[in-house]
CSV table of C-alpha atoms in Angstrom, one decimal:
chain,number,residue,atom,x,y,z
A,1,MET,CA,74.8,114.0,49.6
A,2,LYS,CA,75.1,110.3,48.7
A,3,LYS,CA,77.7,109.8,51.3
A,4,THR,CA,75.4,111.2,54.0
A,5,LYS,CA,72.6,108.9,52.9
A,6,TYR,CA,74.9,105.9,53.0
A,7,LEU,CA,76.1,106.9,56.4
A,8,HIS,CA,72.5,107.2,57.6
A,9,ILE,CA,71.6,103.7,56.2
A,10,ALA,CA,74.8,102.3,57.9
A,11,LEU,CA,73.7,103.9,61.2
A,12,ILE,CA,70.3,102.3,61.0
A,13,ILE,CA,71.8,98.9,60.3
A,14,LEU,CA,74.2,99.2,63.2
A,15,GLY,CA,71.5,100.5,65.4
A,16,ILE,CA,69.2,97.5,64.7
A,17,ILE,CA,72.1,95.1,65.4
A,18,PHE,CA,72.9,97.0,68.6
A,19,VAL,CA,69.4,96.8,70.1
A,20,THR,CA,68.8,93.2,68.9
A,21,ILE,CA,71.9,91.7,70.6
A,22,PRO,CA,70.3,91.3,74.1
A,23,VAL,CA,66.9,89.8,73.0
A,24,PHE,CA,67.7,86.1,72.4
A,25,HIS,CA,66.7,84.6,75.7
A,26,ASN,CA,63.8,82.9,77.3
A,27,ASN,CA,63.7,84.6,80.7
A,28,LEU,CA,60.4,86.2,81.8
A,29,TRP,CA,59.4,88.7,84.4
A,30,PHE,CA,55.7,88.9,85.6
A,31,ASP,CA,54.3,91.2,82.9
A,32,GLU,CA,56.0,89.3,80.2
A,33,SER,CA,54.6,86.0,81.6
A,34,TYR,CA,51.2,87.6,81.3
A,35,THR,CA,51.9,88.4,77.6
A,36,VAL,CA,53.0,84.8,77.0
A,37,GLY,CA,49.9,83.5,78.6
A,38,ILE,CA,47.2,85.7,77.0
A,39,VAL,CA,48.5,85.5,73.4
A,40,LYS,CA,47.7,81.7,73.4
A,41,ASN,CA,44.0,82.6,73.5
A,42,SER,CA,41.8,83.3,70.5
A,43,PHE,CA,41.2,86.9,69.3
A,44,ILE,CA,37.8,86.9,71.0
A,45,ASP,CA,39.2,85.6,74.3
A,46,ILE,CA,42.1,88.0,74.2
A,47,TRP,CA,39.5,90.8,73.9
A,48,ARG,CA,37.4,89.4,76.8
A,49,ILE,CA,40.3,88.5,79.1
A,50,GLY,CA,42.3,91.7,78.3
A,51,GLY,CA,39.2,93.8,79.1
A,52,ASN,CA,39.8,92.8,82.7
A,53,ASP,CA,43.4,93.8,82.7
A,54,VAL,CA,44.7,97.4,82.7
A,55,HIS,CA,45.8,97.8,79.0
A,56,PRO,CA,44.1,97.6,75.6
A,57,ILE,CA,44.7,94.5,73.5
A,58,LEU,CA,46.1,95.4,70.0
A,59,TYR,CA,49.6,94.3,71.0
A,60,TYR,CA,48.3,90.9,72.2
A,61,TRP,CA,46.4,90.5,68.9
A,62,ILE,CA,49.6,91.2,67.0
A,63,LEU,CA,51.5,88.5,69.0
A,64,HIS,CA,48.6,86.1,68.7
A,65,ILE,CA,49.3,86.1,64.9
A,66,ILE,CA,52.9,85.2,65.7
A,67,TYR,CA,51.6,82.5,68.1
A,68,LEU,CA,49.5,81.0,65.3
A,69,ILE,CA,52.5,80.8,63.0
A,70,PHE,CA,55.3,79.8,65.4
A,71,GLY,CA,53.6,78.6,68.6
A,72,THR,CA,54.9,79.8,71.9
A,73,ASN,CA,58.2,81.1,70.7
A,74,ILE,CA,59.7,83.7,73.1
A,75,TYR,CA,62.5,84.5,70.6
A,76,ALA,CA,59.9,85.4,68.0
A,77,TYR,CA,57.9,87.4,70.5
A,78,ARG,CA,60.9,89.4,71.4
A,79,ILE,CA,61.8,90.1,67.7
A,80,MET,CA,58.3,91.5,67.4
A,81,SER,CA,59.2,94.1,69.9
A,82,VAL,CA,62.4,95.0,68.1
A,83,ILE,CA,60.6,95.4,64.7
A,84,PRO,CA,58.7,98.6,65.7
A,85,LEU,CA,61.8,100.2,67.1
A,86,ALA,CA,63.7,99.3,63.9
A,87,ILE,CA,60.8,100.9,61.9
A,88,LEU,CA,61.0,104.0,64.1
A,89,GLY,CA,64.7,104.4,63.5
A,90,LEU,CA,64.0,104.0,59.8
A,91,LEU,CA,61.6,106.9,59.9
A,92,GLY,CA,64.6,109.1,60.5
A,93,TYR,CA,65.6,108.3,56.9
A,94,THR,CA,62.1,108.0,55.2
A,95,HIS,CA,60.2,110.7,57.0
A,96,ILE,CA,62.2,113.0,59.3
A,97,ARG,CA,65.0,113.5,56.8
A,98,LYS,CA,62.5,114.3,54.1
A,99,ASP,CA,60.3,116.6,56.1
A,100,PHE,CA,63.0,118.4,58.2
A,101,GLY,CA,66.5,117.8,56.9
A,102,GLU,CA,69.3,115.3,56.8
A,103,LYS,CA,70.9,116.3,60.1
A,104,GLU,CA,67.5,116.0,61.9
A,105,GLY,CA,66.9,112.6,60.3
A,106,ILE,CA,70.3,111.2,61.2
A,107,LEU,CA,70.1,112.4,64.8
A,108,PHE,CA,66.5,111.0,65.1
A,109,SER,CA,67.8,107.5,63.9
A,110,PHE,CA,70.8,107.8,66.2
A,111,PHE,CA,68.9,108.6,69.4
A,112,THR,CA,66.1,106.0,68.5
A,113,PHE,CA,68.7,103.3,68.6
A,114,PHE,CA,71.3,104.6,71.1
A,115,LEU,CA,69.3,106.5,73.7
A,116,PRO,CA,69.9,104.0,76.5
A,117,ILE,CA,66.3,103.6,77.4
A,118,ASN,CA,65.6,102.0,74.0
A,119,CYS,CA,68.4,99.6,74.4
A,120,ILE,CA,66.7,98.2,77.5
A,121,TYR,CA,63.2,97.9,76.3
A,122,ALA,CA,63.8,96.9,72.6
A,123,GLY,CA,63.1,93.3,73.4
A,124,GLU,CA,60.5,93.5,76.2
A,125,LEU,CA,57.5,91.3,75.7
A,126,ARG,CA,55.2,94.3,76.2
A,127,MET,CA,53.4,96.8,74.0
A,128,TYR,CA,55.7,99.8,74.5
A,129,THR,CA,57.7,99.8,71.3
A,130,TRP,CA,54.5,99.4,69.3
A,131,ALA,CA,52.8,102.2,71.1
A,132,MET,CA,56.0,104.3,70.6
A,133,LEU,CA,55.8,103.7,66.8
A,134,PHE,CA,52.1,104.3,66.5
A,135,VAL,CA,52.2,107.6,68.5
A,136,THR,CA,55.2,108.9,66.5
A,137,LEU,CA,53.6,108.0,63.1
A,138,MET,CA,50.3,109.6,64.2
A,139,SER,CA,52.2,112.8,65.2
A,140,ILE,CA,54.2,112.9,62.0
A,141,TYR,CA,51.1,112.7,59.9
A,142,ALA,CA,49.2,115.2,62.0
A,143,TYR,CA,52.1,117.6,61.3
A,144,ARG,CA,52.0,116.7,57.6
A,145,ILE,CA,48.2,117.5,57.6
A,146,TYR,CA,49.2,120.9,59.0
A,147,LYS,CA,51.5,121.3,56.0
A,148,ASN,CA,49.4,119.5,53.4
A,149,SER,CA,45.9,118.4,54.1
A,150,SER,CA,45.9,115.5,51.6
A,151,THR,CA,43.5,112.5,51.8
A,152,LYS,CA,46.4,110.2,52.1
A,153,ASN,CA,47.7,112.0,55.2
A,154,TRP,CA,44.3,112.0,56.8
A,155,ILE,CA,43.8,108.3,56.3
A,156,ILE,CA,47.3,107.4,57.7
A,157,PHE,CA,46.8,109.8,60.6
A,158,ALA,CA,43.4,108.2,61.5
A,159,ILE,CA,44.8,104.7,61.3
A,160,PHE,CA,47.7,105.3,63.6
A,161,SER,CA,45.6,107.5,65.9
A,162,LEU,CA,43.2,104.5,66.4
A,163,ALA,CA,46.1,102.0,66.6
A,164,SER,CA,47.6,104.2,69.4
A,165,ALA,CA,44.3,104.2,71.3
A,166,TYR,CA,44.1,100.4,71.1
A,167,THR,CA,47.7,99.8,72.3
A,168,HIS,CA,48.2,101.8,75.5
A,169,TYR,CA,46.2,104.3,77.5
A,170,TYR,CA,49.0,106.9,77.5
A,171,ALA,CA,48.8,106.5,73.7
A,172,LEU,CA,45.1,107.0,73.9
A,173,VAL,CA,45.6,110.2,75.8
A,174,THR,CA,48.2,111.2,73.3
A,175,ALA,CA,45.8,110.5,70.4
A,176,GLY,CA,43.2,112.7,72.2
A,177,VAL,CA,45.7,115.5,72.7
A,178,VAL,CA,46.9,115.4,69.1
A,179,ASN,CA,43.4,115.3,67.7
A,180,LEU,CA,42.3,118.2,69.9
A,181,ILE,CA,45.3,120.4,68.9
A,182,LEU,CA,44.6,119.6,65.2
A,183,PHE,CA,40.9,120.4,65.7
A,184,ILE,CA,41.6,123.8,67.3
A,185,TYR,CA,44.0,124.7,64.5
A,186,ILE,CA,41.6,123.6,61.8
A,187,LEU,CA,38.6,125.3,63.5
A,188,LYS,CA,40.5,128.6,63.7
A,189,GLN,CA,41.3,128.4,60.0
A,190,ALA,CA,37.7,127.7,59.2
A,191,ILE,CA,36.5,130.7,61.4
A,192,LYS,CA,39.1,132.9,59.7
A,193,GLN,CA,37.9,131.8,56.2
A,194,LYS,CA,34.2,132.0,57.3
A,195,HIS,CA,33.2,128.7,55.8
A,196,TYR,CA,33.2,124.9,56.4
A,197,THR,CA,36.7,124.1,55.0
A,198,LYS,CA,37.9,120.9,53.4
A,199,GLN,CA,40.2,120.4,56.4
A,200,LEU,CA,37.3,120.6,58.9
A,201,LYS,CA,35.3,118.2,56.8
A,202,CYS,CA,38.3,115.7,56.8
A,203,PHE,CA,38.7,116.1,60.5
A,204,THR,CA,35.0,115.5,61.1
A,205,ILE,CA,35.1,112.3,59.1
A,206,SER,CA,38.3,111.1,60.7
A,207,ALA,CA,37.0,111.8,64.2
A,208,ILE,CA,33.7,110.0,63.6
A,209,VAL,CA,35.4,107.0,62.1
A,210,GLN,CA,37.8,106.8,65.1
A,211,ILE,CA,35.1,107.1,67.6
A,212,ILE,CA,32.9,104.5,65.9
A,213,LEU,CA,35.7,102.0,65.7
A,214,TYR,CA,36.7,102.7,69.4
A,215,ILE,CA,33.1,102.3,70.7
A,216,PRO,CA,33.4,98.5,71.0
A,217,TRP,CA,36.2,98.9,73.5
A,218,ILE,CA,34.4,101.5,75.6
A,219,THR,CA,32.8,98.9,78.0
A,220,CYS,CA,36.2,97.4,78.6
A,221,PHE,CA,37.8,100.8,79.1
A,222,LEU,CA,35.2,101.7,81.7
A,223,ALA,CA,35.6,98.4,83.5
A,224,GLN,CA,39.4,98.9,83.6
A,225,THR,CA,39.0,102.4,84.9
A,226,SER,CA,36.8,101.1,87.7
A,227,HIS,CA,39.4,98.5,88.5
A,228,VAL,CA,42.2,101.1,88.7
A,229,SER,CA,40.1,103.4,90.9
A,230,LYS,CA,39.4,100.7,93.5
A,231,GLY,CA,43.1,100.0,94.1
A,232,PHE,CA,46.2,100.1,92.0
A,233,TRP,CA,49.9,99.4,92.7
A,234,ILE,CA,51.1,102.7,91.3
A,235,THR,CA,51.8,105.3,94.0
A,236,GLY,CA,50.7,108.9,93.9
A,237,PRO,CA,52.8,111.9,92.5
A,238,SER,CA,55.9,112.9,94.4
A,239,LEU,CA,59.2,114.6,93.8
A,240,GLU,CA,60.9,111.2,93.8
A,241,LEU,CA,58.5,110.0,91.1
A,242,PHE,CA,59.3,113.0,88.9
A,243,LYS,CA,63.0,112.4,89.4
A,244,GLN,CA,62.4,108.7,88.4
A,245,ILE,CA,60.5,109.7,85.3
A,246,PHE,CA,63.3,112.1,84.2
A,247,ILE,CA,66.1,109.5,84.8
A,248,PHE,CA,64.0,106.8,83.2
A,249,GLN,CA,63.4,108.7,79.9
A,250,PHE,CA,67.2,108.9,79.4
A,251,VAL,CA,68.7,105.7,80.8
A,252,GLY,CA,65.7,103.4,81.6
A,253,ASN,CA,66.5,102.8,85.3
A,254,LEU,CA,63.5,101.4,87.0
A,255,ASP,CA,63.2,97.8,88.3
A,256,ALA,CA,66.9,97.4,87.6
A,257,LYS,CA,69.6,100.1,87.5
A,258,PHE,CA,72.1,99.8,84.7
A,259,ILE,CA,73.9,103.0,85.5
A,260,SER,CA,73.9,105.2,88.6
A,261,ASP,CA,71.2,107.8,89.1
A,262,ILE,CA,73.8,110.5,89.5
A,263,VAL,CA,75.4,109.8,86.1
A,264,ALA,CA,71.9,109.6,84.6
A,265,LEU,CA,70.9,113.0,86.1
A,266,ILE,CA,74.1,114.6,84.8
A,267,PHE,CA,73.8,113.0,81.4
A,268,GLY,CA,70.1,113.9,81.0
A,269,GLY,CA,70.5,117.3,82.5
A,270,ILE,CA,73.3,118.4,80.2
A,271,MET,CA,71.5,117.0,77.1
A,272,LEU,CA,68.2,118.6,78.0
A,273,ALA,CA,69.9,121.9,78.9
A,274,TYR,CA,71.6,122.2,75.6
A,275,VAL,CA,68.4,121.2,73.7
A,276,ILE,CA,66.4,123.9,75.6
A,277,TYR,CA,69.1,126.4,74.9
A,278,THR,CA,69.1,125.7,71.2
A,279,ALA,CA,65.2,125.8,71.2
A,280,ILE,CA,65.3,129.3,72.7
A,281,LYS,CA,67.8,130.5,70.2
A,282,SER,CA,66.3,128.8,67.2
A,283,LYS,CA,64.2,130.8,64.7
A,284,GLU,CA,62.5,127.6,63.4
A,285,LYS,CA,60.7,126.1,66.3
A,286,ARG,CA,57.3,124.9,65.2
A,287,ALA,CA,57.9,121.2,64.7
A,288,GLY,CA,60.0,120.8,67.8
A,289,ASN,CA,57.5,122.7,69.9
A,290,TRP,CA,54.8,120.5,68.5
A,291,ALA,CA,56.5,117.4,69.8
A,292,ILE,CA,57.3,118.7,73.2
A,293,THR,CA,53.9,120.3,73.7
A,294,ILE,CA,52.2,117.0,73.1
A,295,TYR,CA,54.6,115.3,75.6
A,296,ILE,CA,54.0,118.0,78.3
A,297,LEU,CA,50.2,118.0,77.8
A,298,VAL,CA,50.1,114.2,78.2
A,299,MET,CA,52.2,114.4,81.3
A,300,LEU,CA,49.9,117.1,82.7
A,301,THR,CA,46.8,115.0,81.9
A,302,ALA,CA,48.3,112.0,83.7
A,303,LEU,CA,49.2,114.2,86.6
A,304,ILE,CA,45.7,115.6,86.9
A,305,ILE,CA,44.1,112.2,86.7
A,306,SER,CA,46.6,110.9,89.3
A,307,MET,CA,45.3,113.4,91.8
A,308,LYS,CA,42.2,111.1,92.0
A,309,MET,CA,43.6,107.7,90.9
A,310,PRO,CA,47.3,107.1,90.4
A,311,ILE,CA,48.3,106.4,86.8
A,312,LEU,CA,51.6,108.5,86.7
A,313,TYR,CA,54.3,105.9,86.1
A,314,ALA,CA,57.8,106.2,84.5
A,315,ARG,CA,57.6,103.2,82.2
A,316,TYR,CA,54.4,104.5,80.6
A,317,PHE,CA,56.3,107.4,79.1
A,318,LEU,CA,58.0,105.0,76.8
A,319,VAL,CA,54.9,105.5,74.7
A,320,LEU,CA,56.1,109.1,74.1
A,321,THR,CA,59.8,108.4,73.6
A,322,GLY,CA,59.6,108.8,69.8
A,323,LEU,CA,58.3,112.4,70.4
A,324,PHE,CA,61.0,113.0,73.0
A,325,VAL,CA,63.7,111.8,70.5
A,326,PHE,CA,62.3,114.0,67.8
A,327,PHE,CA,62.4,117.1,70.2
A,328,ILE,CA,66.0,116.4,71.0
A,329,SER,CA,67.0,115.7,67.4
A,330,PHE,CA,65.2,118.7,65.9
A,331,PHE,CA,66.7,121.3,68.2
A,332,MET,CA,70.1,119.8,68.5
A,333,ALA,CA,70.3,120.0,64.7
A,334,LYS,CA,69.4,123.7,64.9
A,335,GLY,CA,72.3,124.5,67.2
A,336,LYS,CA,75.2,126.5,65.9
A,337,SER,CA,77.8,124.5,67.8
A,338,LYS,CA,79.4,121.5,66.1
A,339,ILE,CA,81.4,120.3,69.0
A,340,ILE,CA,78.7,120.0,71.7
A,341,PRO,CA,76.3,117.7,69.6
A,342,ILE,CA,79.3,115.5,68.8
A,343,LEU,CA,80.3,115.3,72.5
A,344,ILE,CA,76.7,114.5,73.5
A,345,CYS,CA,76.4,111.8,70.8
A,346,ILE,CA,79.8,110.3,71.9
A,347,THR,CA,78.6,110.4,75.6
A,348,THR,CA,75.3,108.8,74.6
A,349,LEU,CA,77.2,106.0,72.7
A,350,VAL,CA,79.4,105.3,75.8
A,351,ILE,CA,76.5,105.2,78.2
A,352,ALA,CA,74.4,103.1,75.8
A,353,GLY,CA,77.4,100.7,75.4
A,354,ILE,CA,77.6,100.4,79.2
A,355,VAL,CA,73.9,99.9,79.6
A,356,ASN,CA,73.6,97.4,76.8
A,357,ALA,CA,76.6,95.4,78.1
A,358,ASN,CA,74.8,95.2,81.5
A,359,VAL,CA,71.5,94.2,79.8
A,360,ILE,CA,73.3,91.5,77.8
A,361,LYS,CA,75.0,90.2,81.0
A,362,MET,CA,71.6,90.2,82.8
A,363,ASN,CA,69.8,88.5,80.1
A,364,TYR,CA,72.3,85.8,79.2
A,365,LEU,CA,73.7,84.6,82.6
A,366,GLU,CA,73.3,80.9,82.9
A,367,ALA,CA,72.2,81.3,86.5
A,368,ASN,CA,68.9,82.7,85.1
A,369,THR,CA,67.8,79.2,84.0
A,370,GLN,CA,68.6,77.5,87.3
A,371,PRO,CA,65.1,77.7,88.9
A,372,LEU,CA,63.5,76.3,85.8
A,373,GLU,CA,66.1,73.5,85.4
A,374,TYR,CA,65.8,72.7,89.1
A,375,ILE,CA,62.1,71.9,88.5
A,376,LYS,CA,62.5,70.2,85.1
A,377,GLN,CA,65.1,67.7,86.4
A,378,ASP,CA,62.5,66.2,88.8
A,379,PHE,CA,59.2,67.1,87.2
A,380,LYS,CA,56.8,64.2,86.6
A,381,ASP,CA,53.4,63.8,85.0
A,382,GLY,CA,50.7,64.3,87.5
A,383,ASP,CA,52.6,66.9,89.5
A,384,ILE,CA,50.8,70.1,90.4
A,385,ILE,CA,52.2,73.6,91.0
A,386,VAL,CA,51.1,76.1,93.7
A,387,TRP,CA,52.4,79.7,93.8
A,388,GLY,CA,51.6,82.8,95.8
A,389,ASN,CA,51.2,86.5,95.3
A,390,GLU,CA,54.7,87.0,94.0
A,391,GLY,CA,55.6,87.2,90.3
A,392,SER,CA,58.0,84.2,90.5
A,393,GLY,CA,55.5,81.4,90.2
A,394,PHE,CA,53.7,83.0,87.2
A,395,THR,CA,57.0,83.3,85.3
A,396,LEU,CA,58.1,79.7,85.8
A,397,ALA,CA,54.7,78.3,85.1
A,398,MET,CA,54.6,80.1,81.7
A,399,GLN,CA,58.1,78.8,80.9
A,400,LEU,CA,57.1,75.2,81.8
A,401,GLY,CA,53.9,75.4,79.7
A,402,ASN,CA,50.4,75.5,81.1
A,403,ASN,CA,49.2,72.0,80.4
A,404,MET,CA,49.6,70.8,84.0
A,405,PRO,CA,47.2,71.8,86.8
A,406,THR,CA,48.4,74.9,88.6
A,407,TYR,CA,47.0,76.8,91.6
A,408,PHE,CA,47.4,80.5,92.3
A,409,TYR,CA,47.2,80.8,96.0
A,410,ASP,CA,45.7,84.3,96.3
A,411,GLU,CA,46.0,84.8,100.1
A,412,SER,CA,46.4,88.6,99.6
A,413,TYR,CA,43.0,88.7,97.8
A,414,TRP,CA,44.1,90.4,94.6
A,415,ASN,CA,40.8,89.2,93.1
A,416,GLN,CA,42.1,89.1,89.5
A,417,GLU,CA,40.5,85.8,88.5
A,418,ALA,CA,39.0,87.3,85.3
A,419,ALA,CA,42.3,88.9,84.1
A,420,TYR,CA,44.3,85.9,85.1
A,421,GLU,CA,42.4,83.6,82.8
A,422,ALA,CA,45.3,84.7,80.6
A,423,PHE,CA,47.4,82.1,82.4
A,424,GLY,CA,45.4,79.2,81.0
A,425,LYS,CA,42.3,77.1,81.7
A,426,ASN,CA,44.4,74.7,83.9
A,427,MET,CA,45.1,77.5,86.5
A,428,THR,CA,42.7,77.6,89.5
A,429,THR,CA,42.7,80.5,91.9
A,430,ILE,CA,42.3,79.6,95.5
A,431,LYS,CA,42.1,81.8,98.6
A,432,THR,CA,42.9,79.2,101.2
A,433,LEU,CA,44.6,75.7,101.1
A,434,GLU,CA,41.2,74.0,101.7
A,435,PRO,CA,40.6,73.1,98.0
A,436,LEU,CA,43.8,70.9,98.3
A,437,ASP,CA,42.7,69.0,101.4
A,438,ASP,CA,41.7,65.9,99.4
A,439,TYR,CA,44.6,66.0,96.9
A,440,LYS,CA,47.2,63.3,97.1
A,441,GLY,CA,50.4,63.5,95.2
A,442,ARG,CA,53.4,65.7,94.5
A,443,ILE,CA,53.2,69.4,94.8
A,444,TRP,CA,55.7,72.1,93.6
A,445,ILE,CA,55.4,75.3,95.7
A,446,ILE,CA,56.9,78.4,94.0
A,447,ASN,CA,57.2,81.7,95.8
A,448,SER,CA,59.7,84.5,96.0
A,449,GLU,CA,62.2,84.8,98.9
A,450,THR,CA,60.4,82.8,101.7
A,451,TYR,CA,59.1,79.3,102.3
A,452,ALA,CA,55.9,80.8,103.9
A,453,ILE,CA,53.5,78.8,101.8
A,454,TYR,CA,55.4,75.5,102.5
A,455,ASP,CA,55.2,76.4,106.2
A,456,GLN,CA,51.4,76.7,105.9
A,457,PHE,CA,51.3,73.3,104.2
A,458,VAL,CA,53.2,71.8,107.2
A,459,GLN,CA,50.9,73.5,109.7
A,460,ARG,CA,47.8,72.3,108.0
A,461,TYR,CA,48.7,68.8,106.9
A,462,GLY,CA,51.4,67.8,109.4
A,463,GLU,CA,52.8,64.3,109.0
A,464,ASN,CA,50.9,63.8,105.8
A,465,ILE,CA,53.6,66.0,104.2
A,466,GLU,CA,57.0,64.7,103.1
A,467,LEU,CA,59.6,67.2,102.0
A,468,ILE,CA,61.4,66.0,98.9
A,469,LYS,CA,63.6,69.0,98.2
A,470,GLN,CA,63.7,72.8,98.4
A,471,LYS,CA,66.1,75.5,97.3
A,472,MET,CA,66.3,79.3,97.1
A,473,PHE,CA,67.4,81.1,93.9
A,474,GLU,CA,68.3,84.7,93.1
A,475,ILE,CA,68.8,85.5,89.4
A,476,ASP,CA,70.0,88.6,87.6
A,477,TYR,CA,67.0,88.9,85.3
A,478,HIS,CA,64.9,91.7,86.9
A,479,ALA,CA,66.5,90.7,90.2
A,480,TYR,CA,63.9,88.0,90.7
A,481,LYS,CA,64.0,85.6,93.7
A,482,TYR,CA,62.6,82.1,93.8
A,483,SER,CA,61.9,79.7,96.6
A,484,VAL,CA,61.1,76.2,95.1
A,485,THR,CA,59.8,73.4,97.2
A,486,LEU,CA,58.8,69.9,96.1
A,487,LEU,CA,56.7,67.8,98.6
A,488,ASP,CA,54.6,64.7,98.6
A,489,LYS,CA,51.2,65.0,100.1
A,490,ARG,CA,49.8,61.7,101.3
A,491,GLY,CA,46.5,62.8,102.5
C-alpha cells in the first residue's frame, strides 16, 4: 500500500517536470499576445475590455495579480498555466484515489500529465488549464454531493461552478449541465420522499447564490453573444471538424501537427475502443457514466447552438479534458486485462515523448527570436509601428512593450476597437493610411507573408518614402510568418 502511494507521488512529480520542460520561452502567438496585453490593465478595465472579447475574464484577473507582483513576465505567466494542470494531476492522489480507488487515481494522474494534448497546452497563455481544473473540481464535488450532501461539499461545488462560468463559455455550459443533472436527481428524491428535502434546500441556495454572483456579467455575456452572431471565425459543423475534435482530444493537433493524423486516429481509436468495451462489461459504471454524460451533453449543446451561430471548436474541448481523463481512467481500471492497459500506457508515454520533444523543439529554436531581434537592433526612440490584419504584428508589439505609438491598420474592417484596447492606450486603429499623411519619421511595418502594406505606402507617398531595410521570416512557433519593413517617411 505504501509503495503504491510512493509510486503515485513519484508519478506526479515526474509528470509536473515533464509538462513544465517546454514552457520557459518568450514566444507568443496572437491569442497569447492578447493575454499579455489585457492583463496589464486594472481589474475594472479588464472587465470592461474583456466584455468586448469572446471569453469571460477570471483567468485575466488571475494573471493580473501575477502582473502586479512580477510585471510583464511571460515565464511567470506560463508557470501559472502549469499550476492548474499540476493540481489536476494531484487530484488523482487526493480525490480520485480516495473516492474511487488507487488504480483509478494513478491512471488519472498519469493521463493528466502524459495524454499528449496536455503536454502541448500546459504552458499556453490562455485560460484552458484553469477551466479544466475548475470544471473537474465542480464535477467531483457534484458527485460527492450525490454520495454525501454535506455543507462543505455544497460550498466547494458552488465556488467551482461559478469559477467555471467566469473562465470559459464551454465551462459555463458544463456548469449548467452539471447543475441541471444534480437538480433533476435531487428533485426526484424530494418527490419520492414527498417533502422539501435538505438537499433541495441546499441546491436552491447554491443556485440562487451562483445566479446572483453571475448577474454582473450578464450584460457582457449578451454583448459577446451578439458579437459572435454577427460574424465569427469558427466554421460550421462538418465531418472534418468532428474528426479534428477527436484527434485533438488525444494528441492536440490543431494549428501545428506534432504527430500524424493517422497515428492519432489509431492511437485514440484503440484507447477509446478498449475503454468503451470495459465500460460495457463493468458492473460499476455510475461515476464513469457521470463524466462521459456531461462531456456528451456539452458537445450536443455546442452542436445545437452551432446550427445557428458557430461555436463548435476543437480547442474549446480542453475545458472538458479532466472529465475525459477521468472517464478513461475509471473504466480502464475496471478492465480485467492487465496487459492491455499497460500497453496503452506505454504507447501513451511514447507518443507523449514524441509530441513533447517536438513542442520543446518548436518553443526553443533560436530562429523564433529572429524577427524580434531584427527590429531591436535598429529600433530608435520616436519610431512607430504599423501592422495589418495578421497576428504577427500584435505578437511582436507585445514582446517589444507597448510604450511606443502603434497603429493597427484594420483594412479588413474587423471593427474590434473596444476589445483591442487590451493592446494598450498607445495603439490606434486606422482603416486607411490617411491618418499617417502628416507623419514624418521612421515607420516599422509588420505583416505576415507579404509586403502588401509597404506597397500601399509606396503608392500613396511615392518619393517621400525611403526604404531602409526589409526581410521575411518564418518561425517554428505556431508556424508564424513575418514580413518586417523599416522605412523613413519624409512627408
